[in-house]
mmCIF file of C-alpha atoms in Angstrom:
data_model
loop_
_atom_site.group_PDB
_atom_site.id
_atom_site.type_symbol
_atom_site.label_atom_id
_atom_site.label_comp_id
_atom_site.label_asym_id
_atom_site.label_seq_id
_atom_site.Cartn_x
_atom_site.Cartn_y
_atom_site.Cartn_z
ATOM 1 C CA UNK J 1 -182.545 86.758 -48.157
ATOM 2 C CA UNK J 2 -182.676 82.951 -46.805
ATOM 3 C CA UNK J 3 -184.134 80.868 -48.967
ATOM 4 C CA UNK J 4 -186.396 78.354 -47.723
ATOM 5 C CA UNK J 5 -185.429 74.728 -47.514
ATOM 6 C CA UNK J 6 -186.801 72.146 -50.276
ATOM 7 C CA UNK J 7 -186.509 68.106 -50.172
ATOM 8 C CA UNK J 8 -186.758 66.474 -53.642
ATOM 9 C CA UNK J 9 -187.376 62.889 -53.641
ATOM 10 C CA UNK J 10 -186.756 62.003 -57.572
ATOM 11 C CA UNK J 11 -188.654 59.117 -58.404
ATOM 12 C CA UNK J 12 -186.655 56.264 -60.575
ATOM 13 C CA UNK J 13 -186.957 54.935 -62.701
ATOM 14 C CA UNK J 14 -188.342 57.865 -64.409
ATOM 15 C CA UNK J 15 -188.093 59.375 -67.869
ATOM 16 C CA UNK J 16 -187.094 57.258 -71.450
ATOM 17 C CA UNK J 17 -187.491 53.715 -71.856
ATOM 18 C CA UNK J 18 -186.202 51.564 -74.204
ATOM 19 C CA UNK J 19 -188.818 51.363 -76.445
ATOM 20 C CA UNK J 20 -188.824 55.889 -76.668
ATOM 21 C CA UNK J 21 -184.579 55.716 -76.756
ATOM 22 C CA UNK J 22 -184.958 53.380 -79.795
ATOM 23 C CA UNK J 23 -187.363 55.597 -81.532
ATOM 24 C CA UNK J 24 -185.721 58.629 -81.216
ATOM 25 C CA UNK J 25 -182.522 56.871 -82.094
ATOM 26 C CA UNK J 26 -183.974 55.707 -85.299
ATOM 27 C CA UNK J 27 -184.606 58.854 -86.184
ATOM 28 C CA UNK J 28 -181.659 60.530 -85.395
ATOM 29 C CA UNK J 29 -179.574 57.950 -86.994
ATOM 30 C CA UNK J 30 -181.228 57.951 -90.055
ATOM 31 C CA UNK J 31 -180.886 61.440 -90.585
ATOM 32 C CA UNK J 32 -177.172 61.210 -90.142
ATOM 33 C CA UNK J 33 -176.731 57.953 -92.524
ATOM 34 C CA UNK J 34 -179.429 59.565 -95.662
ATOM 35 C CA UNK J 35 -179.313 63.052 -94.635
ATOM 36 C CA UNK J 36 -182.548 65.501 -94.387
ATOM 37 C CA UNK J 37 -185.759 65.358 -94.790
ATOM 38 C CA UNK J 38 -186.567 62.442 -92.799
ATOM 39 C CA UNK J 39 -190.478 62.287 -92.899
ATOM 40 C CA UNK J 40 -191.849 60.708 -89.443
ATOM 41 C CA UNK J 41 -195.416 59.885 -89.182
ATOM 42 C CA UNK J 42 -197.273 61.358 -86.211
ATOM 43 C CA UNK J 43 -194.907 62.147 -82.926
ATOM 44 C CA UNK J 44 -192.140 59.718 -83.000
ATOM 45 C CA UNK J 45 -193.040 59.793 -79.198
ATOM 46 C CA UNK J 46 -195.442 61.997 -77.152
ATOM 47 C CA UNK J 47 -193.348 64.783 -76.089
ATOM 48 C CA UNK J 48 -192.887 68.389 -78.110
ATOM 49 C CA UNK J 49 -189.302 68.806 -76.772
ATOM 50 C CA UNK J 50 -188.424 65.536 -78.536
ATOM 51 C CA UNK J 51 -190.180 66.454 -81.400
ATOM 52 C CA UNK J 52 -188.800 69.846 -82.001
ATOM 53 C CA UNK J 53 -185.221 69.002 -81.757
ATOM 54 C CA UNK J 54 -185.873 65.991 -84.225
ATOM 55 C CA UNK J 55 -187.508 69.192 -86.347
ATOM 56 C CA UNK J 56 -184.790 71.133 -85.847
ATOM 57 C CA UNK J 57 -181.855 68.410 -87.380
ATOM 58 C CA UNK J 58 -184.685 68.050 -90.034
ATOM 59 C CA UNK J 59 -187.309 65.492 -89.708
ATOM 60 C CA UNK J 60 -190.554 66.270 -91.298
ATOM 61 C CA UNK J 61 -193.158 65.466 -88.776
ATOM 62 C CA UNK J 62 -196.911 64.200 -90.938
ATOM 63 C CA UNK J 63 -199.957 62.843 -89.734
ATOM 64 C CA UNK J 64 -200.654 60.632 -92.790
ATOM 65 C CA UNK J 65 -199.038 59.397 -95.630
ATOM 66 C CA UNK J 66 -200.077 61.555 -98.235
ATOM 67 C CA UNK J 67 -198.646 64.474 -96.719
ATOM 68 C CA UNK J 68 -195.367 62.759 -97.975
ATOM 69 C CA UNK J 69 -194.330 63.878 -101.844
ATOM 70 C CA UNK J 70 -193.008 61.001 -103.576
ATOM 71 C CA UNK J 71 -189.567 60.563 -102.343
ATOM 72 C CA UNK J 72 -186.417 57.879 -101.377
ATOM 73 C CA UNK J 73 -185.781 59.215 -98.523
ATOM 74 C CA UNK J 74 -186.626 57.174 -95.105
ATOM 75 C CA UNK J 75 -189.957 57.392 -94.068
ATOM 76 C CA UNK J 76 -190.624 56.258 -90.286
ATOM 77 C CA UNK J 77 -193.383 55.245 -87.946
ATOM 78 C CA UNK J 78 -193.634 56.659 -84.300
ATOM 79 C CA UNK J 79 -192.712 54.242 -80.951
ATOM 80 C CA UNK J 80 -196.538 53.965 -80.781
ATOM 81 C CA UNK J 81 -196.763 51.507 -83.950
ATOM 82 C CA UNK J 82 -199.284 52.335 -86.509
ATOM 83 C CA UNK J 83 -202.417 49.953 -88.436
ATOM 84 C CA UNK J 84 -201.807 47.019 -91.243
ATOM 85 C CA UNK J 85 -203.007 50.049 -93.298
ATOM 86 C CA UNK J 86 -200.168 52.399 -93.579
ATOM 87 C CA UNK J 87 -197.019 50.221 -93.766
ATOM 88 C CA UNK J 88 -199.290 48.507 -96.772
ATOM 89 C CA UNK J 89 -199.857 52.480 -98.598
ATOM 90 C CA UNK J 90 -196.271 53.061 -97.785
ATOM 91 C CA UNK J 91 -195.619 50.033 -99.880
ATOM 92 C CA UNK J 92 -198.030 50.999 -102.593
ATOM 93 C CA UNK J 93 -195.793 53.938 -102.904
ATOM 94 C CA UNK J 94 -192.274 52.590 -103.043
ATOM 95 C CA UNK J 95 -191.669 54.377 -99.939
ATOM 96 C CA UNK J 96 -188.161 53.609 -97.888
ATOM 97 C CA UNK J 97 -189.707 52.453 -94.619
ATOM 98 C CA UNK J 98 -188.194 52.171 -90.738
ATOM 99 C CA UNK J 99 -190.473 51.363 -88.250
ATOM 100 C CA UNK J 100 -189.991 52.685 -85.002
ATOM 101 C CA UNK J 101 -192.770 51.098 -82.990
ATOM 102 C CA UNK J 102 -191.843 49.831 -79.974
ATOM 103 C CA UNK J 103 -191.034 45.933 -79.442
ATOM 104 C CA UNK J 104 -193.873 45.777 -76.436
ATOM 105 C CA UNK J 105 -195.904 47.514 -78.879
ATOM 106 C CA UNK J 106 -195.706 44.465 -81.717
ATOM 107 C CA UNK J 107 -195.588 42.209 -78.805
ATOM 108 C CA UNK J 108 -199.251 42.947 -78.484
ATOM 109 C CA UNK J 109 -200.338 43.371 -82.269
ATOM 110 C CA UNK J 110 -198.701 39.638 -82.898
ATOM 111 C CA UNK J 111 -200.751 38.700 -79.686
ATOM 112 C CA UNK J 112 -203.907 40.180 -81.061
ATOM 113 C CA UNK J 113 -203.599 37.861 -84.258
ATOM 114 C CA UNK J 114 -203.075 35.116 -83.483
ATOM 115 C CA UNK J 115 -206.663 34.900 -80.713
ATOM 116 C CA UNK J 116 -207.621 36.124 -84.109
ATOM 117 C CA UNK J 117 -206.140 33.283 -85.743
ATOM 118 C CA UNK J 118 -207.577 30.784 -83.384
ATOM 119 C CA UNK J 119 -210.931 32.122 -83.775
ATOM 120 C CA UNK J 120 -211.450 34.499 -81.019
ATOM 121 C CA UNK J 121 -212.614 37.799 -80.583
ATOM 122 C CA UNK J 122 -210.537 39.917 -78.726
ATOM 123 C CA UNK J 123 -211.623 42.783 -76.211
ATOM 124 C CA UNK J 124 -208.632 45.384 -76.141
ATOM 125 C CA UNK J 125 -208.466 47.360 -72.827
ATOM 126 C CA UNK J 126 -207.129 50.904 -73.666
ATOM 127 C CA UNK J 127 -208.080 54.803 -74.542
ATOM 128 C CA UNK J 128 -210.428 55.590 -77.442
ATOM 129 C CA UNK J 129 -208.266 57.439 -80.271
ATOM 130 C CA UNK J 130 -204.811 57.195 -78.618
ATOM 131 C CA UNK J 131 -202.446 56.162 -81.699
ATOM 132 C CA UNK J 132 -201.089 52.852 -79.959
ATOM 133 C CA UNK J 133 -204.889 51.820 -80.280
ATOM 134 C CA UNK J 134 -205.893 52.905 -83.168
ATOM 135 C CA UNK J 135 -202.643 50.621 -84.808
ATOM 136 C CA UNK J 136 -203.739 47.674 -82.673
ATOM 137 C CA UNK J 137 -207.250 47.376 -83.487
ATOM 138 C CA UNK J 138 -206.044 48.170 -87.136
ATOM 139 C CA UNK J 139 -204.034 44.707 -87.340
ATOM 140 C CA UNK J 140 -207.614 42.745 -87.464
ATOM 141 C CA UNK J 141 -210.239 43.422 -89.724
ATOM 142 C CA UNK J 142 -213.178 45.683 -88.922
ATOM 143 C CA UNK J 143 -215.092 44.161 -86.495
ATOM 144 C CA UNK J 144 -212.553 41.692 -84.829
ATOM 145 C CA UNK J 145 -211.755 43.773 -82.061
ATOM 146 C CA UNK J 146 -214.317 45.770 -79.406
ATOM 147 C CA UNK J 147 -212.556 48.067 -77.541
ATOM 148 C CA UNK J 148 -213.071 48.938 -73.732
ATOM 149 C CA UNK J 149 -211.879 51.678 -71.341
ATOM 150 C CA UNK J 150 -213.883 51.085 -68.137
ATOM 151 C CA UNK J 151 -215.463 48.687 -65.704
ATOM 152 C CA UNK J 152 -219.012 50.046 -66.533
ATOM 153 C CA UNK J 153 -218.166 48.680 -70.357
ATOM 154 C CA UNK J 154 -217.320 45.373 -69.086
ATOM 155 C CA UNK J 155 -220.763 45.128 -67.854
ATOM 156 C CA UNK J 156 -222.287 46.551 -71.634
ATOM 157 C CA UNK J 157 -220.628 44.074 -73.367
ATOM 158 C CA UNK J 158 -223.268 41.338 -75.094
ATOM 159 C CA UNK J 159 -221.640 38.540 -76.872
ATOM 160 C CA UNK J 160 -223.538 35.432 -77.994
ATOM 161 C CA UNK J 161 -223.310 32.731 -75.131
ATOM 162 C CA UNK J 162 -220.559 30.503 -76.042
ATOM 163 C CA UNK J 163 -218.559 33.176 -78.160
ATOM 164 C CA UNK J 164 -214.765 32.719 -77.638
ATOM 165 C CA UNK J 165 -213.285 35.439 -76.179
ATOM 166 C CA UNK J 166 -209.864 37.112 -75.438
ATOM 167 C CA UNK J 167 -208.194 40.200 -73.975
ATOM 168 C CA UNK J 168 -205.487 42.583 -74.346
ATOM 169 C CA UNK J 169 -204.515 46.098 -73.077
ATOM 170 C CA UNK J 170 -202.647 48.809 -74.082
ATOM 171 C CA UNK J 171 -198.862 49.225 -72.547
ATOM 172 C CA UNK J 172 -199.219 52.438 -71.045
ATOM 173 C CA UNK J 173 -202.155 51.922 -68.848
ATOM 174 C CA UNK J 174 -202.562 52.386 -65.136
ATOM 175 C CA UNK J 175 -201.876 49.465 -63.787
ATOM 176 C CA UNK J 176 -204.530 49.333 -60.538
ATOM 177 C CA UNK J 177 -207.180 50.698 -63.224
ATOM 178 C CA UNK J 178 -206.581 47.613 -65.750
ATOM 179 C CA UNK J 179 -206.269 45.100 -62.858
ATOM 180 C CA UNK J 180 -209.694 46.056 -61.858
ATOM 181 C CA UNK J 181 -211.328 46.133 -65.144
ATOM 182 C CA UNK J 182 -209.746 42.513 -66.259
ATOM 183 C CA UNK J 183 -210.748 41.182 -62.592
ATOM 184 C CA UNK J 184 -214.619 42.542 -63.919
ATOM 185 C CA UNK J 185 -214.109 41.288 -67.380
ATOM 186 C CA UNK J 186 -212.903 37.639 -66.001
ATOM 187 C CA UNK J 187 -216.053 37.530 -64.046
ATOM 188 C CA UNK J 188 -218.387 37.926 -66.477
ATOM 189 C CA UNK J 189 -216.655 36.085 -68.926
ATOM 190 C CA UNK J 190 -214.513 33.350 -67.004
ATOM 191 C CA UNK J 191 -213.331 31.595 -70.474
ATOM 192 C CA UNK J 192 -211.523 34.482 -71.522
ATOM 193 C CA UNK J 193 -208.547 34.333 -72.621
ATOM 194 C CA UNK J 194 -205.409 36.634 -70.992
ATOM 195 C CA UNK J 195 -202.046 37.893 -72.911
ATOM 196 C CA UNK J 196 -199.094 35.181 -73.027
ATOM 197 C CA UNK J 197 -197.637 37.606 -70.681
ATOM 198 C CA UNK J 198 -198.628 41.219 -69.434
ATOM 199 C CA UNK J 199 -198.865 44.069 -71.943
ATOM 200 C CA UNK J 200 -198.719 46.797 -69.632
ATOM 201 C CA UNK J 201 -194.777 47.267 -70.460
ATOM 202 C CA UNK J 202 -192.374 46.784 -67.453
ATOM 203 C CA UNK J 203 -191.378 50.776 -68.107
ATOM 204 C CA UNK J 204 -194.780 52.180 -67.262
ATOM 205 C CA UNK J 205 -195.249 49.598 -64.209
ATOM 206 C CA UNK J 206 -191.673 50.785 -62.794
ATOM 207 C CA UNK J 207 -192.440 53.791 -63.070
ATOM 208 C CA UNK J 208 -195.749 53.951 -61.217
ATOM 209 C CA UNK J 209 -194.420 51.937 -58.916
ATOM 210 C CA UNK J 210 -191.846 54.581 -58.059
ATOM 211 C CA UNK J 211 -194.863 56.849 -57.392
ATOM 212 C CA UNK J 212 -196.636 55.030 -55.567
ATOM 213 C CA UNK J 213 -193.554 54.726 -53.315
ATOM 214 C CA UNK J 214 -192.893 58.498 -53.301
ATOM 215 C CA UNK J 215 -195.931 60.094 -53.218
ATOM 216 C CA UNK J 216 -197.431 59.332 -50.044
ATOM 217 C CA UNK J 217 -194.161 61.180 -48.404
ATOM 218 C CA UNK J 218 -194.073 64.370 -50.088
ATOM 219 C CA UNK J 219 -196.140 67.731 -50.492
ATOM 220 C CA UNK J 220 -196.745 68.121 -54.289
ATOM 221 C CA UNK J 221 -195.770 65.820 -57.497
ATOM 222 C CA UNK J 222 -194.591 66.889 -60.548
ATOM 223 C CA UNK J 223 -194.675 64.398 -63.303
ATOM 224 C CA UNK J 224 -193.042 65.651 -66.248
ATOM 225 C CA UNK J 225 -194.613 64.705 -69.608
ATOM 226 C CA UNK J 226 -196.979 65.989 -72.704
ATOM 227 C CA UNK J 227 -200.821 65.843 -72.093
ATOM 228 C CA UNK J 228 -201.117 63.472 -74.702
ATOM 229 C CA UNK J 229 -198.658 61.271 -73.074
ATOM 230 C CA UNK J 230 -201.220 58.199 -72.004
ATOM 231 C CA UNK J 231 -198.144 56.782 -69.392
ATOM 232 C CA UNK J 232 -197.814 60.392 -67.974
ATOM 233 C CA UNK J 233 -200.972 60.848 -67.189
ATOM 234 C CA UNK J 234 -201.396 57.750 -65.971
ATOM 235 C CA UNK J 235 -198.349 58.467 -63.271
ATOM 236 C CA UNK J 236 -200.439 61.862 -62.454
ATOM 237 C CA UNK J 237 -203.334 59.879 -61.476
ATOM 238 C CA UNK J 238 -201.235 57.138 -59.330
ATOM 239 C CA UNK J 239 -199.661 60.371 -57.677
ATOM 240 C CA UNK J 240 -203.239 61.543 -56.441
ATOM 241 C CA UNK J 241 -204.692 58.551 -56.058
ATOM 242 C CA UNK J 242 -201.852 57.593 -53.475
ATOM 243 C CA UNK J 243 -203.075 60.630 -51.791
ATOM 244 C CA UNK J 244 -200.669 63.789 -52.681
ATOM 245 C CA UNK J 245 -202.993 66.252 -52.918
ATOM 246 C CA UNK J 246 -201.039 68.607 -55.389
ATOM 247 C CA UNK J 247 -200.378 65.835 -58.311
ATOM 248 C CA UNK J 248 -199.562 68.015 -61.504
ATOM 249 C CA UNK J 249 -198.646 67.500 -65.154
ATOM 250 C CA UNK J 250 -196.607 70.179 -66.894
ATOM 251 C CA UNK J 251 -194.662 70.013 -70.199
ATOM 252 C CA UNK J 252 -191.475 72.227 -68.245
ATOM 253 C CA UNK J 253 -190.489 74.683 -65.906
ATOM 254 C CA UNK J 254 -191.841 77.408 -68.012
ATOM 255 C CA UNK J 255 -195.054 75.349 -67.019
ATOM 256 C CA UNK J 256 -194.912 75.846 -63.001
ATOM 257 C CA UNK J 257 -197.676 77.717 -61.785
ATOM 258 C CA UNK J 258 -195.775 78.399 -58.672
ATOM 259 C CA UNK J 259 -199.096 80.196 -57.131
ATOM 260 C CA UNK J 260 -200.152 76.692 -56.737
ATOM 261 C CA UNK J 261 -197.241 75.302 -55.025
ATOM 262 C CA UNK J 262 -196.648 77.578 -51.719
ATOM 263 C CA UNK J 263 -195.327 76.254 -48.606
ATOM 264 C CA UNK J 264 -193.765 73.273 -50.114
ATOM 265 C CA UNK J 265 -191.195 71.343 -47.839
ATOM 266 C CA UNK J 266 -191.089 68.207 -49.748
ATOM 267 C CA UNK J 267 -191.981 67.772 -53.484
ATOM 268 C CA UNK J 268 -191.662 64.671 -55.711
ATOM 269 C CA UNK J 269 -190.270 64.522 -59.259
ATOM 270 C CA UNK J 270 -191.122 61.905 -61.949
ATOM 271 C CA UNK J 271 -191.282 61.617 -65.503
ATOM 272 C CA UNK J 272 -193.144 59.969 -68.548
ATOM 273 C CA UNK J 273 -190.981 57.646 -70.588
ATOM 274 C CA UNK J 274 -190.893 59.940 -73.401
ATOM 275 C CA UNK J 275 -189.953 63.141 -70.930
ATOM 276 C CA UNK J 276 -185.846 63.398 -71.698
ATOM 277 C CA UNK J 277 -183.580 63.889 -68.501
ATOM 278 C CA UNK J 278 -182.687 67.592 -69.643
ATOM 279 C CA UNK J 279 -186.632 68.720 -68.623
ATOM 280 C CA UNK J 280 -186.358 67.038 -65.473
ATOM 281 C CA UNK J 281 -183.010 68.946 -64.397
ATOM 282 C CA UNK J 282 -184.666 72.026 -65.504
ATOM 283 C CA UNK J 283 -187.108 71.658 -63.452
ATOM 284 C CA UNK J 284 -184.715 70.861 -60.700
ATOM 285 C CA UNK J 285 -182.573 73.863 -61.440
ATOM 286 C CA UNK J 286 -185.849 76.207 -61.342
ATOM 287 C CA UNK J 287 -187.007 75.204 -57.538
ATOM 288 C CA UNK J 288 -183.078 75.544 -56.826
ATOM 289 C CA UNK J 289 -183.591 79.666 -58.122
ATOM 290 C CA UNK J 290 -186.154 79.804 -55.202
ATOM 291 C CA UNK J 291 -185.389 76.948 -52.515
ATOM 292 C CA UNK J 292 -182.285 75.766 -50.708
ATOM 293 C CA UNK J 293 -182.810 72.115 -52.547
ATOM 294 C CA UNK J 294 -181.466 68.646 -51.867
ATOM 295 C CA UNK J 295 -182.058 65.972 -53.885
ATOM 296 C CA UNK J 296 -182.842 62.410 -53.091
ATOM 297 C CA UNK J 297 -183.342 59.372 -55.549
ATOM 298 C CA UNK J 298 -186.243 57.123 -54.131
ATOM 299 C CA UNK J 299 -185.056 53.911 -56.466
ATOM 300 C CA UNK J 300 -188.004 50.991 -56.740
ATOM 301 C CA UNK J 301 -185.930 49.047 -60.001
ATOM 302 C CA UNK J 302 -183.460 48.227 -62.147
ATOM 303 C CA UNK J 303 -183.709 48.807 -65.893
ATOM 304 C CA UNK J 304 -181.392 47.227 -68.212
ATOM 305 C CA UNK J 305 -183.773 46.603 -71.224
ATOM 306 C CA UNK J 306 -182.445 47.153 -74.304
ATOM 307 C CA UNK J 307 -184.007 47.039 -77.796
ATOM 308 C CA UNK J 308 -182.502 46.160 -81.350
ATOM 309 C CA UNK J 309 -182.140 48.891 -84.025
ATOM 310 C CA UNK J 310 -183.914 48.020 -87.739
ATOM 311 C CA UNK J 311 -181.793 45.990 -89.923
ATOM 312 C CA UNK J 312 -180.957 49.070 -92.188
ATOM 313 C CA UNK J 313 -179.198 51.248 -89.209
ATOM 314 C CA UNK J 314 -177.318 48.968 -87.531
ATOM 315 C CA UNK J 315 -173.230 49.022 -88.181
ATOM 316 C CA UNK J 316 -173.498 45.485 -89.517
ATOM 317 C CA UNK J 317 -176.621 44.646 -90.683
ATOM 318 C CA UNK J 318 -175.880 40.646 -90.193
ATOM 319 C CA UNK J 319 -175.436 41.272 -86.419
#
C-alpha cells in the first residue's frame, strides 16, 4: 500500500539551549567525578525524559531540602535557579552545593537587586508559581517585588504617585505577549525603569521566531516539550496564534493522537529548549511508519552561546 506523501518543515533553532545543556551537564558530570546519589532539587529542567535518564545514572530528584539526609555528596539546583532561601539552608547544613541555574536566569536576579538597591520597586512580568519566579521574587525581601502576568494587571496596579518603579520578566515568556504588557505598563507608568538588556533569553526568542516563520506554511505543529515547560508552551501558542489551526504539545510520539491529525500534507516540528534531539527524531521516525516523509530545516538563527561549567567540574578549576 502507497503511503501518502508528508512535508516536514523542522523549525531551528529548536530543542536545548545553553543554559538546559549546562544543567544537565552539571549533573551528569558530577555523578561521574563523586559518584551516586547526586540529589537535584526540583527538575534540573522541565522535561521527564531528561529527568529519568538523570534518575536512571542515579540522581535523586527532591522538591525541598529536607528531603535530603545529611550527606557530602553534591547537592544541585535546577537551570531554573532557586530563592536566597535555599542556597542559605543548604549552607546551614554543610551541604556540597552546584548550582545549575542558568546564566540568563542570574542575569535577572542580579538585575532585580540592584533597582532594589537603588530604591525601587520592581514589577516582575512572568507566571504565578513557575519555579524561575518563585527564585526571582525570592532574591528581595517580602514585599519588594509585585508580580504581573497580564495587561488587565497593569491596569490594577496602585502605587503611591511618585513611587519609583522598575520592571523585569521572566526568560521564557512569549515574546508578542510581554511586548504588549510592558508597552501597557510604560504607559501608565512612563518613569519606569526597563532591564539593562532584555530578559526574555535569546533561546526562547529564536525559537519562536522559527515558528512564527514556519507555521503559517504548514497543516499542523508539533512542539515537543513537557506541559510544565513555560518556553514550550509559549511556542504552542505562537504556533496558533500565527494561524495553524492544529498547534499541539505532546511529551513524544507515544503522545500523537493521530485521530487528530488526518489529511496532513505539511506538518511543522519544533521543540522546547529542554526537549533533547532524540524525542524530536522519534517523532520524525513515527510519521515516517505512516507517510512517505521529507524533511526540510526552515533555519531563522545561529546559536553559538556557550555557558561556563561551576568552578568544581571544570578540568582546571583556574581556567
Amino acid at each position: 500500500m502507497t503511503k501518502p506523501n508528508l512535508k516536514i518543515l523542522l523549525c531551528a533553532p529548536r530543542g536545548f539551549c545553553a543554559g538546559v545543556d549546562r544543567a544537565i551537564q552539571i549533573v551528569d558530570l558530577a555523578l561521574e567525578r563523586f559518584g551516586a546519589p547526586v540529589y537535584v532539587r526540583h527538575e534540573i529542567v522541565h522535561n521527564k525524559y531528561v529527568v529519568e535518564e538523570l534518575r536512571r545514572k542515579g540522581a535523586v530528584f527532591v522538591e525541598e531540602l529536607d528531603e535530603i539526609p545529611d550527606t557530602r555528596q553534591p547537592v544541585i539546583f535546577s537551570a531554573h535557579g532557586v530563592a536566597k532561601a535555599v542556597p542559605a539552608a543548604a549552607t546551614a547544613r554543610n551541604f556540597f552545593q552546584l548550582d545549575a541555574t542558568c546564566p540568563l536566569v542570574t542575569k535577572v536576579h542580579r538585575e532585580a537587586e540592584v533597582h532594589h538597591r537603588k530604591g525601587r520597586h520592581v514589577i516582575l512580568i512572568g507566571h504565578a508559581g513557575h519555579p524561575e519566579v518563585i527564585g526571582t521574587m525570592g532574591q528581595l525581601p517580602e514585599g519588594a517585588v509585585t508580580l504581573i502576568e497580564t495587561i488587565d494587571d497593569v491596569a490594577r496596579l496602585d502605587f503611591a504617585p511618585g513611587t519609583p518603579l522598575a520592571y523585569t520578566t521572566q526568560t521564557t515568556l512569549s515574546v508578542d505577549d510581554t511586548r504588549a504588557i510592558v508597552e501597557a505598563l510604560s504607559q501608565r507608568f512612563p518613569d519606569v525603569a526597563p532591564p539593562h538588556k532584555e530578559d526574555i533569553c535569546y533561546a526562547t526568542t529564536n525559537r519562536q521566531a522559527a515558528v512564527r516563520e514556519v507555521a503559517p506554511k504548514v497543516d499542523a505543529m508539533l512542539v515537543v516539550g513537557a506541559p510544565n515547560s513555560s518556553n514550550s508552551q509559549r511556542l504552542r501558542e505562537v504556533a496558533a496564534r500565527e494561524g495553524c489551526a492544529r498547534a499541539v504539545l505532546i511529551q513524544r510520539a507515544s503522545d500523537i493522537d493521530w485521530s487528530e491529525l488526518q489529511g496532513l500534507s505539511t506538518l511543522g516540528i519544533t521543540a522546547g529548549a529542554s526537549a533533547p534531539e532524540v524525542l524530536v527524531e522519534e517523532v520524525i521516525d513515527a510519521f515516517a511508519e505512516r507517510y512517505t516523509v521529507t524533511v526540510e530545516s526552515v533555519r531563522t538563527a545561529d546559536e553559538t552561546v556557550a555557558f561556563n561549567l561551576p568552578r568544581e567540574l571544570r578540568d582546571d578549576p583556574a581556567a
